[in-house]
GROMACS .gro file of N, CA and C in nm:
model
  375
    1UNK      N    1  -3.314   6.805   1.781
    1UNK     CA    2  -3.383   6.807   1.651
    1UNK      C    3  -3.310   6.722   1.551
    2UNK      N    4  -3.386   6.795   1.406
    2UNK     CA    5  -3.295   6.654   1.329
    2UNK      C    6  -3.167   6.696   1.294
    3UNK      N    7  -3.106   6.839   1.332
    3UNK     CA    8  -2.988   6.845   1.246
    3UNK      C    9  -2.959   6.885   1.156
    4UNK      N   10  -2.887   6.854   1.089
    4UNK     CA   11  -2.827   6.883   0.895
    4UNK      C   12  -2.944   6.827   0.816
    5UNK      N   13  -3.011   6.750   0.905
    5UNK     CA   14  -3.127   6.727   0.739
    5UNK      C   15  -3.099   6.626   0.713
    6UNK      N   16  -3.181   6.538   0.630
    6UNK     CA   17  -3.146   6.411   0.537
    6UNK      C   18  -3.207   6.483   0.387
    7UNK      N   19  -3.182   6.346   0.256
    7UNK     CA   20  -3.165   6.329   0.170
    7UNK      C   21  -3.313   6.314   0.142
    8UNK      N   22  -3.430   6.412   0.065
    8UNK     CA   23  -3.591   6.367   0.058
    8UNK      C   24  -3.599   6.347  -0.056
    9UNK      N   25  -3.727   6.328  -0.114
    9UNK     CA   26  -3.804   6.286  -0.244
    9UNK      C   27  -3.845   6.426  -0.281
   10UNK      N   28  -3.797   6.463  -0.470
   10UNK     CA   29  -3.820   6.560  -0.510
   10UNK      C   30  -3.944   6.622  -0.472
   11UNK      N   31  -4.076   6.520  -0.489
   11UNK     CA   32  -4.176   6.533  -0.475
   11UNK      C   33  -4.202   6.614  -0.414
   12UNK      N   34  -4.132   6.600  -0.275
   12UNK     CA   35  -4.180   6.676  -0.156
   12UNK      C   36  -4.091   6.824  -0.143
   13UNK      N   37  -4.066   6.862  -0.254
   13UNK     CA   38  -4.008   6.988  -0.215
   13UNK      C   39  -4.109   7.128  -0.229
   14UNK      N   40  -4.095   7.219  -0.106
   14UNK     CA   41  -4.149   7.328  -0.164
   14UNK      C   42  -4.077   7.428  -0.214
   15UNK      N   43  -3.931   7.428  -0.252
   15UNK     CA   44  -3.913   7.557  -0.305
   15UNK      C   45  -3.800   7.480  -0.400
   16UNK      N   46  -3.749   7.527  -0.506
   16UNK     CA   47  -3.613   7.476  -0.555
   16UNK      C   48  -3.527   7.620  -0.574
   17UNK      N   49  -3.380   7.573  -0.541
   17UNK     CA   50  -3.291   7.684  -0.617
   17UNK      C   51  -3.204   7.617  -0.729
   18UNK      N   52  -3.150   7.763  -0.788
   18UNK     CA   53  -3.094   7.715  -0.915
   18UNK      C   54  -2.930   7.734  -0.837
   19UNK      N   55  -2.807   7.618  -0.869
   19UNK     CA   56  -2.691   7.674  -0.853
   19UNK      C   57  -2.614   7.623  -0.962
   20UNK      N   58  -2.516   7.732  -1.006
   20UNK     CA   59  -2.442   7.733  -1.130
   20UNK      C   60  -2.311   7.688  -1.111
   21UNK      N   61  -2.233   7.577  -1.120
   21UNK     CA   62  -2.108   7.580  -1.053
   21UNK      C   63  -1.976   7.586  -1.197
   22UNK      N   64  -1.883   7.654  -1.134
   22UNK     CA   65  -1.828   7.760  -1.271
   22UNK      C   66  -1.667   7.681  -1.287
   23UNK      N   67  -1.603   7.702  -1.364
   23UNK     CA   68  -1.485   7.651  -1.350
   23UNK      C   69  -1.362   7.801  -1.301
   24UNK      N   70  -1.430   7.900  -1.278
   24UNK     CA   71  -1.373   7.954  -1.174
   24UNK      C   72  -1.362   7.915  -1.016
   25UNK      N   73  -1.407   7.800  -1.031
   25UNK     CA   74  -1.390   7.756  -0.889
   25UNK      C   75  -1.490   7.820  -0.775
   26UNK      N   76  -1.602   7.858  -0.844
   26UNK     CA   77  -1.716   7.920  -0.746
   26UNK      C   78  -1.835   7.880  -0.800
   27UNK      N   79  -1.904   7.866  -0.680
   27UNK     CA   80  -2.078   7.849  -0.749
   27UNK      C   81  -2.168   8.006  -0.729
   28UNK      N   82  -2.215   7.991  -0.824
   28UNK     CA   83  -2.357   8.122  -0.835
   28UNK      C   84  -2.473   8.019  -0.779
   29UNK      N   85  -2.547   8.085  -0.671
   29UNK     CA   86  -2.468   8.223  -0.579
   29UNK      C   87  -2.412   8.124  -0.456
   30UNK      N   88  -2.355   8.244  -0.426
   30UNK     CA   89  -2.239   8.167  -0.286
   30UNK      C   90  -2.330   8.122  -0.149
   31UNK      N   91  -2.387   8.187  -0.139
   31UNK     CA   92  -2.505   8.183   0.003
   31UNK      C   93  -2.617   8.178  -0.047
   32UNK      N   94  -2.709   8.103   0.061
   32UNK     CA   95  -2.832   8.029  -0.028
   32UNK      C   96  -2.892   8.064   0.166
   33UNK      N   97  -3.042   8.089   0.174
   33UNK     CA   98  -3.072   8.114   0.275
   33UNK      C   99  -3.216   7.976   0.272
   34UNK      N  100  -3.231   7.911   0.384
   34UNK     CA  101  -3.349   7.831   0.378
   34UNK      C  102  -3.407   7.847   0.499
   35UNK      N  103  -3.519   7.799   0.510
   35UNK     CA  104  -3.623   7.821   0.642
   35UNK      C  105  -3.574   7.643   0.742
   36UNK      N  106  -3.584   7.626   0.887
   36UNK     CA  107  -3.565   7.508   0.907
   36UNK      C  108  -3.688   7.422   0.878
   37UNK      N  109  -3.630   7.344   0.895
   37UNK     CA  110  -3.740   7.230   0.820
   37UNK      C  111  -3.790   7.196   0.694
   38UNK      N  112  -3.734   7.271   0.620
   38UNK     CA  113  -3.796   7.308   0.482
   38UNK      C  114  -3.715   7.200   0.401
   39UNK      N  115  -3.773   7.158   0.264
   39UNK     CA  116  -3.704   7.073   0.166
   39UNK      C  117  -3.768   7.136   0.047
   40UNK      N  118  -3.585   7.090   0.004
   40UNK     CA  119  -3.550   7.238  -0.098
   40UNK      C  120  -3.496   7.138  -0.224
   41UNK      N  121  -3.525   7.131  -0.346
   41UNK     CA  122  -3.436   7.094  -0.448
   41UNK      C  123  -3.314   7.189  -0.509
   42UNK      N  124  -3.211   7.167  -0.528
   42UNK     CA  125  -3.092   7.254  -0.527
   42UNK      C  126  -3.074   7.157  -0.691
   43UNK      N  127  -3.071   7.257  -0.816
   43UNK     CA  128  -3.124   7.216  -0.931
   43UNK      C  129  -2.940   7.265  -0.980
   44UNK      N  130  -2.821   7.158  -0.987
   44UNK     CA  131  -2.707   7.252  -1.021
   44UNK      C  132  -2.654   7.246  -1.122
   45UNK      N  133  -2.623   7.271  -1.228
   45UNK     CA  134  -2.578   7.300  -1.363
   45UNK      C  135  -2.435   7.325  -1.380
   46UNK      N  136  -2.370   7.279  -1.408
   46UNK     CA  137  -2.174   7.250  -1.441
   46UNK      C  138  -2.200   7.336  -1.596
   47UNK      N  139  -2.166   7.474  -1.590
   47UNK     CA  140  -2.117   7.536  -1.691
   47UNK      C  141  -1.971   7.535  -1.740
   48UNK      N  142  -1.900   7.437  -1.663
   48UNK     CA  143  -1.771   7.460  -1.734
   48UNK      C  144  -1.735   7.364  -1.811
   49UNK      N  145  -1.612   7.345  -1.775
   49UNK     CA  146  -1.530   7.226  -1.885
   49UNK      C  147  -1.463   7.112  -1.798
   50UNK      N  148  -1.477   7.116  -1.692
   50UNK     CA  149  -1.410   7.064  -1.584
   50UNK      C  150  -1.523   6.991  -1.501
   51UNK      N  151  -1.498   6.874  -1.445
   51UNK     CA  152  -1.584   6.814  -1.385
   51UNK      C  153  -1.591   6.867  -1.229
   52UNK      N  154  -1.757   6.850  -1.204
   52UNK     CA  155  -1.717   6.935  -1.048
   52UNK      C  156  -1.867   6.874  -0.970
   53UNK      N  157  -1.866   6.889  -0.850
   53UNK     CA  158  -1.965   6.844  -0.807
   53UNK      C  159  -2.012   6.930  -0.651
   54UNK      N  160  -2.099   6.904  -0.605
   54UNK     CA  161  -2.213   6.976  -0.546
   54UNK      C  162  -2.211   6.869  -0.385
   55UNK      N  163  -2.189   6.886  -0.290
   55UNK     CA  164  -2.208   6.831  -0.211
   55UNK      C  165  -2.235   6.898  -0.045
   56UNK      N  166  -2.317   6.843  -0.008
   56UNK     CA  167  -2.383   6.948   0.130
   56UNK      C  168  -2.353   6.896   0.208
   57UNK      N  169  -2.364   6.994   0.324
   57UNK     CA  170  -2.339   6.902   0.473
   57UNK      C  171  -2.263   7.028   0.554
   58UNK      N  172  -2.266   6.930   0.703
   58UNK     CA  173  -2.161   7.023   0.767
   58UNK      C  174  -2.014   6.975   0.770
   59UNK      N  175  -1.911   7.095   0.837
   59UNK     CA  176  -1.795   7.029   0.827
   59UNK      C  177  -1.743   6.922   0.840
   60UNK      N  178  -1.794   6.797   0.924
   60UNK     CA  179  -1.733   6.687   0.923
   60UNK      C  180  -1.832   6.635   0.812
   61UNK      N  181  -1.942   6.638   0.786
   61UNK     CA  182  -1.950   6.602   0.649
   61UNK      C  183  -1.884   6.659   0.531
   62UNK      N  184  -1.835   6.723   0.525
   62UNK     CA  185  -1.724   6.788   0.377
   62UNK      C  186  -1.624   6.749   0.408
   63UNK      N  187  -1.553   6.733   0.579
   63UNK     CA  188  -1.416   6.673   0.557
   63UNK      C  189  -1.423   6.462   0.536
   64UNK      N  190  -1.540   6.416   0.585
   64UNK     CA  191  -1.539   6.327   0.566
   64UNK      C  192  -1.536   6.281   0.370
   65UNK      N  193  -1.646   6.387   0.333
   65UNK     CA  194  -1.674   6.341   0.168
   65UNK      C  195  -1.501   6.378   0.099
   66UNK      N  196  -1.440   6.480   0.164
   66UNK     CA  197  -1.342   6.504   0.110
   66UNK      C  198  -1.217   6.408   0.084
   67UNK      N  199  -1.232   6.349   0.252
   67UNK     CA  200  -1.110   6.210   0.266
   67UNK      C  201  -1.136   6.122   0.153
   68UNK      N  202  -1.301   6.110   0.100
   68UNK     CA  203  -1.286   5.992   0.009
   68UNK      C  204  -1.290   6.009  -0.119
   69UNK      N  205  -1.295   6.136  -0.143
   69UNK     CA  206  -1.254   6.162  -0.264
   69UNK      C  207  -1.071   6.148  -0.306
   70UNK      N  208  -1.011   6.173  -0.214
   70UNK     CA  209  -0.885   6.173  -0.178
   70UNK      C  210  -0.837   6.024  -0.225
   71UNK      N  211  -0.946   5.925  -0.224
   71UNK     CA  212  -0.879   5.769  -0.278
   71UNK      C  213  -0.942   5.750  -0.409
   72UNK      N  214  -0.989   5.840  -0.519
   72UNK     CA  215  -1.034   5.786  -0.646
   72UNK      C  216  -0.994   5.858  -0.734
   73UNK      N  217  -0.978   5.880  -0.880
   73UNK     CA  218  -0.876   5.913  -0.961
   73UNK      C  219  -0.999   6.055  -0.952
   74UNK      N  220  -0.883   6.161  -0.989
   74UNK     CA  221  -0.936   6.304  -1.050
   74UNK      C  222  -1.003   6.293  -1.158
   75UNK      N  223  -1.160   6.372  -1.143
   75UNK     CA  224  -1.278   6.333  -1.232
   75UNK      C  225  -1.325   6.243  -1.213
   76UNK      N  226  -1.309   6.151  -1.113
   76UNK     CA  227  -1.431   6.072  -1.069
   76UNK      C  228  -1.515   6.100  -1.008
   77UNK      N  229  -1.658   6.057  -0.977
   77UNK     CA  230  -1.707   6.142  -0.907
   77UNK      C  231  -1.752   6.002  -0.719
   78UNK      N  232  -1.813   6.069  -0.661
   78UNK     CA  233  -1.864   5.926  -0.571
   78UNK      C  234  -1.992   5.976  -0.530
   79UNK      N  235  -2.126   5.930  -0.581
   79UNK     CA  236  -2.196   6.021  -0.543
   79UNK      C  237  -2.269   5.916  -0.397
   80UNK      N  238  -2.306   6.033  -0.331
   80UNK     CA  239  -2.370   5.983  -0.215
   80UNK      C  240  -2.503   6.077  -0.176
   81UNK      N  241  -2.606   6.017  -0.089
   81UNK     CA  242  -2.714   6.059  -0.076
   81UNK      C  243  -2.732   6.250  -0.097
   82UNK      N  244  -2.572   6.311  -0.005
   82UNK     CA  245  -2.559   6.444   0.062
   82UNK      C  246  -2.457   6.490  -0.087
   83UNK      N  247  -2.451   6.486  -0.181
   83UNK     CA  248  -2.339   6.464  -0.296
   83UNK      C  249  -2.357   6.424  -0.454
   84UNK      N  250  -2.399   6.498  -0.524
   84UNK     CA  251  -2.384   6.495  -0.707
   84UNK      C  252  -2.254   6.496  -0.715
   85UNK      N  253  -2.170   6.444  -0.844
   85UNK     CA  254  -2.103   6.462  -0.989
   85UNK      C  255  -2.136   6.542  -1.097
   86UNK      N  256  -2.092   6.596  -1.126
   86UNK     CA  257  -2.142   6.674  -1.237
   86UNK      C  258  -2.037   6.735  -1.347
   87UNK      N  259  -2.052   6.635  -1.453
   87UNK     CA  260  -1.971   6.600  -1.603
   87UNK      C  261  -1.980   6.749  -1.634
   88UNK      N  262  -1.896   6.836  -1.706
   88UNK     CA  263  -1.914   6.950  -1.780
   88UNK      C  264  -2.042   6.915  -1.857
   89UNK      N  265  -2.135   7.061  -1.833
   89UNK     CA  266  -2.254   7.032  -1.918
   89UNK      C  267  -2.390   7.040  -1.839
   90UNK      N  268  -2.350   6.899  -1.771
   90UNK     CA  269  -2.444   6.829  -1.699
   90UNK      C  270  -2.588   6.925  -1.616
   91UNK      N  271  -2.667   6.891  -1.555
   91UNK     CA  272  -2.743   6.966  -1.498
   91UNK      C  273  -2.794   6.825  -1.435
   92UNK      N  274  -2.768   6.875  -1.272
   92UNK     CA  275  -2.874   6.725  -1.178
   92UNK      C  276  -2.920   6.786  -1.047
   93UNK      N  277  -3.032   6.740  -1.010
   93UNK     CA  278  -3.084   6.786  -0.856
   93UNK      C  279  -3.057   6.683  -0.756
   94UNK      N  280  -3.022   6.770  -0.608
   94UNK     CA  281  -3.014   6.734  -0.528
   94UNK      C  282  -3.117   6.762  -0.381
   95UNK      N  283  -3.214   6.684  -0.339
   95UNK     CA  284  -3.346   6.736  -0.300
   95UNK      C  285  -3.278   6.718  -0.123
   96UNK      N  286  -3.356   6.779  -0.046
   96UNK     CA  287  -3.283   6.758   0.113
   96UNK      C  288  -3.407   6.852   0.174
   97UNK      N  289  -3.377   6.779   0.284
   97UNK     CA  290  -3.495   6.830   0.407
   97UNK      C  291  -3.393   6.877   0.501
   98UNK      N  292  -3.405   6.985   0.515
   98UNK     CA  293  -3.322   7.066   0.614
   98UNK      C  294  -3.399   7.069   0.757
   99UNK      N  295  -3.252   7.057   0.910
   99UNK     CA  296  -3.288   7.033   0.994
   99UNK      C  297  -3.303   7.172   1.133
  100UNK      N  298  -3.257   7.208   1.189
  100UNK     CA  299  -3.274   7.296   1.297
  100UNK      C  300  -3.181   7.394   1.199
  101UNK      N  301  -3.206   7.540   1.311
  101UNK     CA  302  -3.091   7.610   1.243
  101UNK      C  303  -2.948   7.592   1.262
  102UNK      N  304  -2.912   7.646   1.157
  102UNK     CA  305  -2.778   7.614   1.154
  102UNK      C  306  -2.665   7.660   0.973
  103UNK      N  307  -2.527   7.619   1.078
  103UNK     CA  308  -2.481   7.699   0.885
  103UNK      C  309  -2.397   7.561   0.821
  104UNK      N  310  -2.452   7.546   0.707
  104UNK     CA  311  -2.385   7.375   0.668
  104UNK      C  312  -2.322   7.467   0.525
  105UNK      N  313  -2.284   7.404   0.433
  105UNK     CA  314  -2.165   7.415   0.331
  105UNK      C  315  -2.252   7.358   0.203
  106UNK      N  316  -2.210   7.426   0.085
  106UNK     CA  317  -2.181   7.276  -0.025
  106UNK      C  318  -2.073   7.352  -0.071
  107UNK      N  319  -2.007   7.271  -0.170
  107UNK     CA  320  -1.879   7.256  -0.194
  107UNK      C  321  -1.849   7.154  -0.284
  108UNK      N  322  -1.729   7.157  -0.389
  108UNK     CA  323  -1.664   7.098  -0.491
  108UNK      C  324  -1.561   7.036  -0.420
  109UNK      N  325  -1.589   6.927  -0.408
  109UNK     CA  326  -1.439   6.867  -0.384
  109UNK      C  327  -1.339   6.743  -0.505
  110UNK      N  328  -1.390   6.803  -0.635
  110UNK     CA  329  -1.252   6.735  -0.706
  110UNK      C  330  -1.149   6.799  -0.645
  111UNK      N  331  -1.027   6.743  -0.719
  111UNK     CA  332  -0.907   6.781  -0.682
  111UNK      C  333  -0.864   6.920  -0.706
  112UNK      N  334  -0.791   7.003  -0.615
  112UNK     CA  335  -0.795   7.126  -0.593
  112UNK      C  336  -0.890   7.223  -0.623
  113UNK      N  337  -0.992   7.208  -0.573
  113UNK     CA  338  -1.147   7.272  -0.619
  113UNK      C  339  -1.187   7.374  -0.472
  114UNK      N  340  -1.154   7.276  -0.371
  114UNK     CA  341  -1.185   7.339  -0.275
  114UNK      C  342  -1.117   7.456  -0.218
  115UNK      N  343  -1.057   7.447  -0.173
  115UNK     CA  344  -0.894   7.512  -0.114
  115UNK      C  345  -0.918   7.649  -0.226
  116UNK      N  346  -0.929   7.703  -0.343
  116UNK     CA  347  -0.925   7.791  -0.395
  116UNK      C  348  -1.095   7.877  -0.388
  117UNK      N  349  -1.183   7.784  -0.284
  117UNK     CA  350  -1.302   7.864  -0.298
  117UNK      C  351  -1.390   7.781  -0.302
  118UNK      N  352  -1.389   7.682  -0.386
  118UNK     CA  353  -1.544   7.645  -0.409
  118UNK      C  354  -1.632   7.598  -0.337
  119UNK      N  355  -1.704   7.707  -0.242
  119UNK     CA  356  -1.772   7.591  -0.159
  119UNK      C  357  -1.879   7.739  -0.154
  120UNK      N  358  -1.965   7.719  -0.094
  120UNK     CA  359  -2.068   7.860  -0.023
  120UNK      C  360  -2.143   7.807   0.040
  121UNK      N  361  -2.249   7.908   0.120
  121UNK     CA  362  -2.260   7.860   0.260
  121UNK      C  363  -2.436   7.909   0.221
  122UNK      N  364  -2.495   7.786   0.319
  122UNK     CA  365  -2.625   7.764   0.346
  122UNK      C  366  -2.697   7.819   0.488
  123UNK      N  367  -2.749   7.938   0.485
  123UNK     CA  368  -2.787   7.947   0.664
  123UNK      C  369  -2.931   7.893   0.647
  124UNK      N  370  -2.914   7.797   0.786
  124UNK     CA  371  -3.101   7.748   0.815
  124UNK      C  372  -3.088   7.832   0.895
  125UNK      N  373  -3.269   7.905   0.935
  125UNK     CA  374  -3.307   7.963   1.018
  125UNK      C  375  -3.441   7.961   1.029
   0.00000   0.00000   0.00000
């Protein structure tokens, strides 16, 4: 099948969730449940003061997005298809067509964001 999903057009979403990502180093809510196949807009809102960002995938996608965050200054962001930035404040969507079942991640990876929590988990089913 297809997998983790790719990156779709808002258009085509049928459901959106809201996620809140906090400068406690956690997003509201931690687990997010989706149907396979389904495309979902994930609508996420940076309530803190600290820059933080939103990025999905499975583990070698989070350790890959992670390595390259690892080469750009703290508070930058790099956004990529699977991956927002998000400035304190900010509010941006990230739309995705989810693939077979399975359990993929999103997660903050500025600098020390992760490692203390910030990530929660997506089950397709």
């Amino acid at each position: 099948g297809s997998g983790v999903g790719g990156p779709a057009d808002a258009g085509a979403a049928e459901r959106t969730v809201e996620v809140t990502a906090l400068d406690t180093m956690t997003f509201e809510p931690s687990s997010i449940s989706v149907s396979a196949g389904a495309t979902v807009t994930f609508v996420v809102t940076n309530t803190g003061r600290t820059v933080h960002e939103f990025t999905l995938g499975n583990p070698a996608m989070q350790r890959e997005h992670a390595e390259m965050m690892d080469h750009i200054p703290a508070g930058m962001g790099h956004d990529t298809p699977n991956s927002i930035t998000l400035p304190p404040g900010e509010t941006k969507e990230l739309t995705w067509r989810f693939g077979d079942s399975s359990t993929l991640e999103f997660a903050c990876h500025q600098a020390d964001h992760y490692e203390p929590g910030m990530r929660g988990r997506i089950t397709v089913s």
